[in-house]
PDB file of C-alpha atoms and ligand atoms in Angstrom:
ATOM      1  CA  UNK A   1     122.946 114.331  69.353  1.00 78.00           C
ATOM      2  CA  UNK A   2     125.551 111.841  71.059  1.00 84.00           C
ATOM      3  CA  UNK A   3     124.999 112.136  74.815  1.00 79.00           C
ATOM      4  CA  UNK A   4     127.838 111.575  77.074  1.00 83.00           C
ATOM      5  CA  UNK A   5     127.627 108.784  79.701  1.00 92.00           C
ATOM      6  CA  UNK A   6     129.315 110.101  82.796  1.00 94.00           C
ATOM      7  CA  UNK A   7     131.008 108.723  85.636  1.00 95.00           C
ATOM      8  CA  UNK A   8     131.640 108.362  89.052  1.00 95.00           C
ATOM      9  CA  UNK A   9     134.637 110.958  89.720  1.00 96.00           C
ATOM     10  CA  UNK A  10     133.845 113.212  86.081  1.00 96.00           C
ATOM     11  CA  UNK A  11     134.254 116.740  86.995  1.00 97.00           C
ATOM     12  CA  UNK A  12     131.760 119.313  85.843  1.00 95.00           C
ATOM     13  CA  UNK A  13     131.206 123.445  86.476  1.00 95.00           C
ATOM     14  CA  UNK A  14     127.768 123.897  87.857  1.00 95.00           C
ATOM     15  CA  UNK A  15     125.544 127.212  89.548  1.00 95.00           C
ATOM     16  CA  UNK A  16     125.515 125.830  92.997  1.00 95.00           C
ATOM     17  CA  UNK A  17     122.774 127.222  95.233  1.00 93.00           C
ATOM     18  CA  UNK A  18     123.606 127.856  97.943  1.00 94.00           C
ATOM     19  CA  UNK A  19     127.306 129.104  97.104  1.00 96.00           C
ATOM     20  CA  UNK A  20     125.516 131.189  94.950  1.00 95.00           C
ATOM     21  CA  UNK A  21     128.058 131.352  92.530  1.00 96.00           C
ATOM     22  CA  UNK A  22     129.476 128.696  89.330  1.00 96.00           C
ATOM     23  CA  UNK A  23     131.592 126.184  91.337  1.00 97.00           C
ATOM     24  CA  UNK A  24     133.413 123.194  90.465  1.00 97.00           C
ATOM     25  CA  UNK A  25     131.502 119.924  90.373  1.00 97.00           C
ATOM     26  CA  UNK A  26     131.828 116.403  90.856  1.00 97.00           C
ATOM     27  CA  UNK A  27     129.722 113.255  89.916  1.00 96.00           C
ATOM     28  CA  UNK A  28     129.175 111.055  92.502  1.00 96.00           C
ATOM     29  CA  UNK A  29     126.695 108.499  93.366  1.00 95.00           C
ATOM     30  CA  UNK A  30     123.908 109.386  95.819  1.00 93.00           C
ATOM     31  CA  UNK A  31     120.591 108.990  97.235  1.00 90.00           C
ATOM     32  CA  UNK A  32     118.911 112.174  96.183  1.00 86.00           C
ATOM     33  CA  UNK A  33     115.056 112.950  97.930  1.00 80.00           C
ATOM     34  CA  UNK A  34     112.863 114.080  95.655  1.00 75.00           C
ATOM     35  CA  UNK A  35     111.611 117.309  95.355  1.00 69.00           C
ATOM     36  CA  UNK A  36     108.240 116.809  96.842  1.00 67.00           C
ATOM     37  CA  UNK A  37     110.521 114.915  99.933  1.00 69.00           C
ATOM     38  CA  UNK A  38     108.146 111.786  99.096  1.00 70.00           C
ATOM     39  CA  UNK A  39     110.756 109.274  98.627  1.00 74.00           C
ATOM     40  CA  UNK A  40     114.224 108.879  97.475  1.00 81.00           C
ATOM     41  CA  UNK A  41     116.037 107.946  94.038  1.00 84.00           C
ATOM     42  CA  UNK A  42     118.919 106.022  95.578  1.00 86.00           C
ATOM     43  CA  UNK A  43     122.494 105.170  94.087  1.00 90.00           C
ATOM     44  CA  UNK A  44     122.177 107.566  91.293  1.00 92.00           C
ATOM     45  CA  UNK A  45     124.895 109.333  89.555  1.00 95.00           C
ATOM     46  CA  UNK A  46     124.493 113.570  90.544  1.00 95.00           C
ATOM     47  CA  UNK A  47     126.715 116.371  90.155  1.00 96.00           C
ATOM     48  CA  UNK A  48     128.025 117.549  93.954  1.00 97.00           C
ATOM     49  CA  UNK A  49     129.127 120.977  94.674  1.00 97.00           C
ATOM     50  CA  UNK A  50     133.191 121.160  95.517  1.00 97.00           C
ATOM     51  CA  UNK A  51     132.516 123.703  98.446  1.00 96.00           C
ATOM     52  CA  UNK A  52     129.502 122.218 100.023  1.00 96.00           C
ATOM     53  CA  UNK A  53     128.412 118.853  98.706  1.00 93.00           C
ATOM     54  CA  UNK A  54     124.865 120.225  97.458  1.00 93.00           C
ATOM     55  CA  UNK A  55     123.450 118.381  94.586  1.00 93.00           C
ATOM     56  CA  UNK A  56     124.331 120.872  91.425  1.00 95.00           C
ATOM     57  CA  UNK A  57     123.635 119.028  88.432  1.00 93.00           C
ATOM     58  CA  UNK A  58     121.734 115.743  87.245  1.00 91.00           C
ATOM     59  CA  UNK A  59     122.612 114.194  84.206  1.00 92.00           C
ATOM     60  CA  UNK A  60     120.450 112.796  81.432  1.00 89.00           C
ATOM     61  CA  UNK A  61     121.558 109.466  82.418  1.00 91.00           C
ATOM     62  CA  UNK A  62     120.304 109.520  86.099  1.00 90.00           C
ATOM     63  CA  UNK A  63     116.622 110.124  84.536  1.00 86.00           C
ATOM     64  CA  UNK A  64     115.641 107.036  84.052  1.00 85.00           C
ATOM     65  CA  UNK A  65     116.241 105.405  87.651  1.00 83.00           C
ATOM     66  CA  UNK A  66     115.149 108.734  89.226  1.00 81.00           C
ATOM     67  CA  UNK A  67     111.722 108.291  87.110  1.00 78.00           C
ATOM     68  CA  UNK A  68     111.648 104.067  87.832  1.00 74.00           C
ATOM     69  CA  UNK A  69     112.633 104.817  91.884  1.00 71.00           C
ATOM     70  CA  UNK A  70     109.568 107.655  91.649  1.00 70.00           C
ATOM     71  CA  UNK A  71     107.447 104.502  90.158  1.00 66.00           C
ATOM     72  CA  UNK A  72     108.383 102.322  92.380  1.00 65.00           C
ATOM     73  CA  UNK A  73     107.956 104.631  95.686  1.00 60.00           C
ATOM     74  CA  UNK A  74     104.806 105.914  94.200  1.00 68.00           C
ATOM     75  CA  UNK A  75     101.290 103.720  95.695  1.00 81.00           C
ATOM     76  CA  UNK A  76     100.060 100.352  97.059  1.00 85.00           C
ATOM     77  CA  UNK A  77      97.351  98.131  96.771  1.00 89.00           C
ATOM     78  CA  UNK A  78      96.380  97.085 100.207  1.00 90.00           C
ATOM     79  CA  UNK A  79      93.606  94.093 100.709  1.00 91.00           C
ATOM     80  CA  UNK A  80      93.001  91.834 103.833  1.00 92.00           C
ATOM     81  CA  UNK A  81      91.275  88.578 102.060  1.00 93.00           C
ATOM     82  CA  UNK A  82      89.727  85.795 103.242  1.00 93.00           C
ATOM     83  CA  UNK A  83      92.695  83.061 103.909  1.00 92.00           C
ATOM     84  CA  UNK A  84      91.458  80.239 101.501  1.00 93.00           C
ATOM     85  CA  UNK A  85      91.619  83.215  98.590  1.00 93.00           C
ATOM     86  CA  UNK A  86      95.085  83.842  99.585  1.00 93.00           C
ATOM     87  CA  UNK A  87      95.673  79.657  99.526  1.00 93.00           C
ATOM     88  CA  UNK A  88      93.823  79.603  96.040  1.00 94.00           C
ATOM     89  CA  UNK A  89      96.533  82.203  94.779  1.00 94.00           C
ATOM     90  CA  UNK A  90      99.274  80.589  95.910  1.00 94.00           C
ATOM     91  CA  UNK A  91      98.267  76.951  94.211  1.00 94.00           C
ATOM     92  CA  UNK A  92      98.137  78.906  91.603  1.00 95.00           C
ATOM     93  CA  UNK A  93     101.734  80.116  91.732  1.00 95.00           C
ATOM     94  CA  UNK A  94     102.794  76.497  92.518  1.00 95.00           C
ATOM     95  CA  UNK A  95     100.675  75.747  89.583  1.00 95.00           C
ATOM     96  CA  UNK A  96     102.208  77.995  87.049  1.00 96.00           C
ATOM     97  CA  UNK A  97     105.905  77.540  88.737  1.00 94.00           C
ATOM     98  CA  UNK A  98     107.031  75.563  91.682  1.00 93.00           C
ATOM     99  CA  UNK A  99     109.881  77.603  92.730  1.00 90.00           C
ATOM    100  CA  UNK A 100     108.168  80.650  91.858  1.00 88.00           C
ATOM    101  CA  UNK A 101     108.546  83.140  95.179  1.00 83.00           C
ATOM    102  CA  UNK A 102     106.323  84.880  97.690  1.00 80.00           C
ATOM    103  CA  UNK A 103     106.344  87.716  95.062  1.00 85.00           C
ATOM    104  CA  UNK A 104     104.707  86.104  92.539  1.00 92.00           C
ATOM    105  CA  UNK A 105     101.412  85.964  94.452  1.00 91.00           C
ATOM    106  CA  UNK A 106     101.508  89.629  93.949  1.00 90.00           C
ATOM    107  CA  UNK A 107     102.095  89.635  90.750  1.00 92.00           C
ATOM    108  CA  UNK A 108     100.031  87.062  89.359  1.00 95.00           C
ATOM    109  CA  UNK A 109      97.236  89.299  91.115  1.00 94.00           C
ATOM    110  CA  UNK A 110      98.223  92.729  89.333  1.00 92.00           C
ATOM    111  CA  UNK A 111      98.617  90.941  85.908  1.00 94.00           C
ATOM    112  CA  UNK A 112      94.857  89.815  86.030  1.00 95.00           C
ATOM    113  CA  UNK A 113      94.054  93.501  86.978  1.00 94.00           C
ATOM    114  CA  UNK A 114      95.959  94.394  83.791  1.00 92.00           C
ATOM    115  CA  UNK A 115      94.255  92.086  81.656  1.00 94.00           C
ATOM    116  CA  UNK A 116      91.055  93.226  83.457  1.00 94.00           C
ATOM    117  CA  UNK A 117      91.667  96.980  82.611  1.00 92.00           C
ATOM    118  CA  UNK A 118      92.996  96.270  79.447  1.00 92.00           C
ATOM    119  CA  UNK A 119      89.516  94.508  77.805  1.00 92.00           C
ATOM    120  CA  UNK A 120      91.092  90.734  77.813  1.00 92.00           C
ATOM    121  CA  UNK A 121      89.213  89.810  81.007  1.00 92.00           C
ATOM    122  CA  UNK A 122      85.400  90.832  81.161  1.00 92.00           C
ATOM    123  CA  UNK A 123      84.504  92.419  84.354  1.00 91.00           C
ATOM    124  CA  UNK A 124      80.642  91.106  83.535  1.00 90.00           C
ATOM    125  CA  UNK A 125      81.713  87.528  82.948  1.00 91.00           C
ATOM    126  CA  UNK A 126      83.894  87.516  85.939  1.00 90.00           C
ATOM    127  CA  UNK A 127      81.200  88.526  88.025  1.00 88.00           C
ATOM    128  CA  UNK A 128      78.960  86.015  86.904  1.00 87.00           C
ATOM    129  CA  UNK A 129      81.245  83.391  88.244  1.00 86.00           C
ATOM    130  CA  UNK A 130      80.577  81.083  90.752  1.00 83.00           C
ATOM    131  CA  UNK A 131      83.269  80.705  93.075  1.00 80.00           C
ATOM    132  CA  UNK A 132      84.119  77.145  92.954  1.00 81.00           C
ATOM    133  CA  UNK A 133      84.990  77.041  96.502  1.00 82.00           C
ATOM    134  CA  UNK A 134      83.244  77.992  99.783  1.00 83.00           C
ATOM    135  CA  UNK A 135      84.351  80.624 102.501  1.00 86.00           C
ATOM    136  CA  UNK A 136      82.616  80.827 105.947  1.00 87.00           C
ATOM    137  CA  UNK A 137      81.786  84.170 107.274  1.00 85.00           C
ATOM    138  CA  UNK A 138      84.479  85.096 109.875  1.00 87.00           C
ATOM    139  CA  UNK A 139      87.483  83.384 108.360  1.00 89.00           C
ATOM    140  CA  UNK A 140      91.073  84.708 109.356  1.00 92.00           C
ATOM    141  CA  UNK A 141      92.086  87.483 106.475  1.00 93.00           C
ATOM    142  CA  UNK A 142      95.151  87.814 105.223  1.00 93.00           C
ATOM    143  CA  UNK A 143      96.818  91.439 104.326  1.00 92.00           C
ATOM    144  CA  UNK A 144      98.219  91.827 100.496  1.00 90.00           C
ATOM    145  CA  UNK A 145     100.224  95.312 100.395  1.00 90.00           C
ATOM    146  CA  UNK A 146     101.053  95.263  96.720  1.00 89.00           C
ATOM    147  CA  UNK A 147     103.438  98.211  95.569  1.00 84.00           C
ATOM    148  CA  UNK A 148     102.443  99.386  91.889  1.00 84.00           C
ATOM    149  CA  UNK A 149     103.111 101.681  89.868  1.00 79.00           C
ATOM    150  CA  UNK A 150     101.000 104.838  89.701  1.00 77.00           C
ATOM    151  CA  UNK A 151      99.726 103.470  86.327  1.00 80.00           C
ATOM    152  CA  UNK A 152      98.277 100.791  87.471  1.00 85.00           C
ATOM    153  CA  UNK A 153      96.902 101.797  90.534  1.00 87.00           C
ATOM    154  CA  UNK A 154      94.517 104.166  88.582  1.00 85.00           C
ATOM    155  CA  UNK A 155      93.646 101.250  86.497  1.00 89.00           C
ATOM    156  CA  UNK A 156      92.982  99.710  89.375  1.00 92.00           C
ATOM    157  CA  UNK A 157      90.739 102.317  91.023  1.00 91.00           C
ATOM    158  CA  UNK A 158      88.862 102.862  87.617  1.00 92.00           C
ATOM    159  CA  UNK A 159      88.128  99.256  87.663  1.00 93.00           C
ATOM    160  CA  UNK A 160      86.835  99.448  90.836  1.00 93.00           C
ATOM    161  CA  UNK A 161      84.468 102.579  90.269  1.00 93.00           C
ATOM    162  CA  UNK A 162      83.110 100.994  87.034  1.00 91.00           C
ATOM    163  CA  UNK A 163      82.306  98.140  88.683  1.00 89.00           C
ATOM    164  CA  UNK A 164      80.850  99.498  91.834  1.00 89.00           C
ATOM    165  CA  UNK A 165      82.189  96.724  93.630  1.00 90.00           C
ATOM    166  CA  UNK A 166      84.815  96.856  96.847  1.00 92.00           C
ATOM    167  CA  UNK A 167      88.147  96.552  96.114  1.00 92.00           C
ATOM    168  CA  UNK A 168      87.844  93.602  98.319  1.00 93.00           C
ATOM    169  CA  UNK A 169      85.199  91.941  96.276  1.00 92.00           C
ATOM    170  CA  UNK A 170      86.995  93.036  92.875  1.00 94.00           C
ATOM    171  CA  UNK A 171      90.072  91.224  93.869  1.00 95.00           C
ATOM    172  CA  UNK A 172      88.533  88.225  95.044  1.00 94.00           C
ATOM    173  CA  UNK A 173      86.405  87.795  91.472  1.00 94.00           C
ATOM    174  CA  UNK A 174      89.694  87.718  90.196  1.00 95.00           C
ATOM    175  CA  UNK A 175      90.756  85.115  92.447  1.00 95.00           C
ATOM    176  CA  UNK A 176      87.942  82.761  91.735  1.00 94.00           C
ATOM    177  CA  UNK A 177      88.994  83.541  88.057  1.00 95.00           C
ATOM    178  CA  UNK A 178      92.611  82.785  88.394  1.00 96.00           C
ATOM    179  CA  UNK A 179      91.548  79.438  90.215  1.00 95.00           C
ATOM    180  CA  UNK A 180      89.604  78.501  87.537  1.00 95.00           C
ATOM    181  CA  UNK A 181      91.659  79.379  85.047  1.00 95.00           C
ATOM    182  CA  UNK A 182      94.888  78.104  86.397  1.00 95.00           C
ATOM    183  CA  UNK A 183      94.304  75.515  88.889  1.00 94.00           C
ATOM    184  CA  UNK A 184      91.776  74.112  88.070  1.00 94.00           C
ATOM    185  CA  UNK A 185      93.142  74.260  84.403  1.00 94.00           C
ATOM    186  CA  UNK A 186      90.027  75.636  82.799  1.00 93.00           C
ATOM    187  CA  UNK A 187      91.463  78.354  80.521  1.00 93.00           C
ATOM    188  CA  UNK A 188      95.893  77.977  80.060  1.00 91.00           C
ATOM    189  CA  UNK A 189      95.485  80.807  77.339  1.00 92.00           C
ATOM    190  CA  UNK A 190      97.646  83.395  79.940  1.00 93.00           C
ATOM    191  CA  UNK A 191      99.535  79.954  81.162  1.00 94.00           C
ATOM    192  CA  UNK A 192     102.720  80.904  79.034  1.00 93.00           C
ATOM    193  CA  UNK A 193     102.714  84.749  79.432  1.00 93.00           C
ATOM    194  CA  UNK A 194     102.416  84.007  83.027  1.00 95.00           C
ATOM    195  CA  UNK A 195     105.338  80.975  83.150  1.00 94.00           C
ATOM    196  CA  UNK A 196     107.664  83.620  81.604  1.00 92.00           C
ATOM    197  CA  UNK A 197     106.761  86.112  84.019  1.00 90.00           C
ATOM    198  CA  UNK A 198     107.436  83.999  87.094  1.00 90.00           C
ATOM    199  CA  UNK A 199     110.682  82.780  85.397  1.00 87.00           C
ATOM    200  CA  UNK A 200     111.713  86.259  85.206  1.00 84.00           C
ATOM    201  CA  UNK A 201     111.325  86.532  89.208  1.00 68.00           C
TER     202      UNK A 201
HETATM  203 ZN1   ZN B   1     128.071 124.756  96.910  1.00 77.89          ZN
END
């Protein structure tokens, strides 16, 4: 089946709502809510209603930014860690790239919770671990509000049950792990995977 790629301006017939009746359509660009109202798929190509401007028709080709916005607009990690953790993670970053932006912290985070859920990382080893650096009780925290996907925010909470640990205390084990592995160059098996990922911004 050879699916047609619309565009802006492509006329269409549609049922329109409320018109209640088949009306003449337009594609246009839009920010559409979603159904639930949690949200909005923004800039994406929708059938409008000639009459009234309601939203009559979404093409095939919308579908995949309206699913990636949904992603995207779906849950966050939130974490307030000690300060030096959030100073080990960013030596990291410098480590693996020196231009690498504020972003990267975030992600170099979520892709050790990957390889964590996904067996390559062992939550038992991790937490034998001694961190290789000391934090006093009462140190200034610093917030991490990391927006993930759905996906891997259950992997993230599953990791957390099966550990019984806080998600605090499972993010900073992965800290210690990253400064081990990275800065303190113990382990540069993810080095190249994670060079190419802060390349890619
Ligand atoms: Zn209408």
């Amino acid at each position: 089946m050879r699916i047609q790629i619309l565009s802006d301006g492509d006329k269409g017939q549609a049922i329109c709502e409320s018109c209640a009746r088949v009306v003449a359509s337009t594609y246009r660009y839009r920010n559409v809510p979603f159904s639930d109202g949690k949200g909005i798929a923004s800039n994406i190509l929708v059938g409008v209603c000639d009459q009234c401007e309601t939203v009559v028709a979404i093409p095939a080709q919308s579908t995949p930014a309206i699913k990636r916005d949904r992603r995207v607009a779906s849950q966050s990690i939130e974490a307030a860690l000690p300060a030096p953790y959030v100073d080990a993670l960013d030596l990291a970053c410098f480590t693996i790239d020196p231009n690498s932006t504020a972003e990267f912290r975030k992600k170099l985070l979520l892709f050790y919770v990957h390889k964590l859920a996904s067996g390559e990382l062992d939550m038992a080893v991790l937490r034998a671990r001694e961190p290789s650096f000391a934090v006093k009780t009462g140190t200034v925290k610093r917030r991490l509000s990391m927006k993930v996907s759905a996906y891997l925010a259950d992997e993230f909470s599953r990791l957390v049950s099966d550990a019984s640990m806080s998600r605090t205390d499972l993010l900073k084990s992965l800290v210690v792990e990253i400064k081990r592995q990275i800065v303190d160059g113990e382990d540069v098996s993810m080095l190249g995977e994670l060079r190419t990922l802060a390349c890619l911004g």
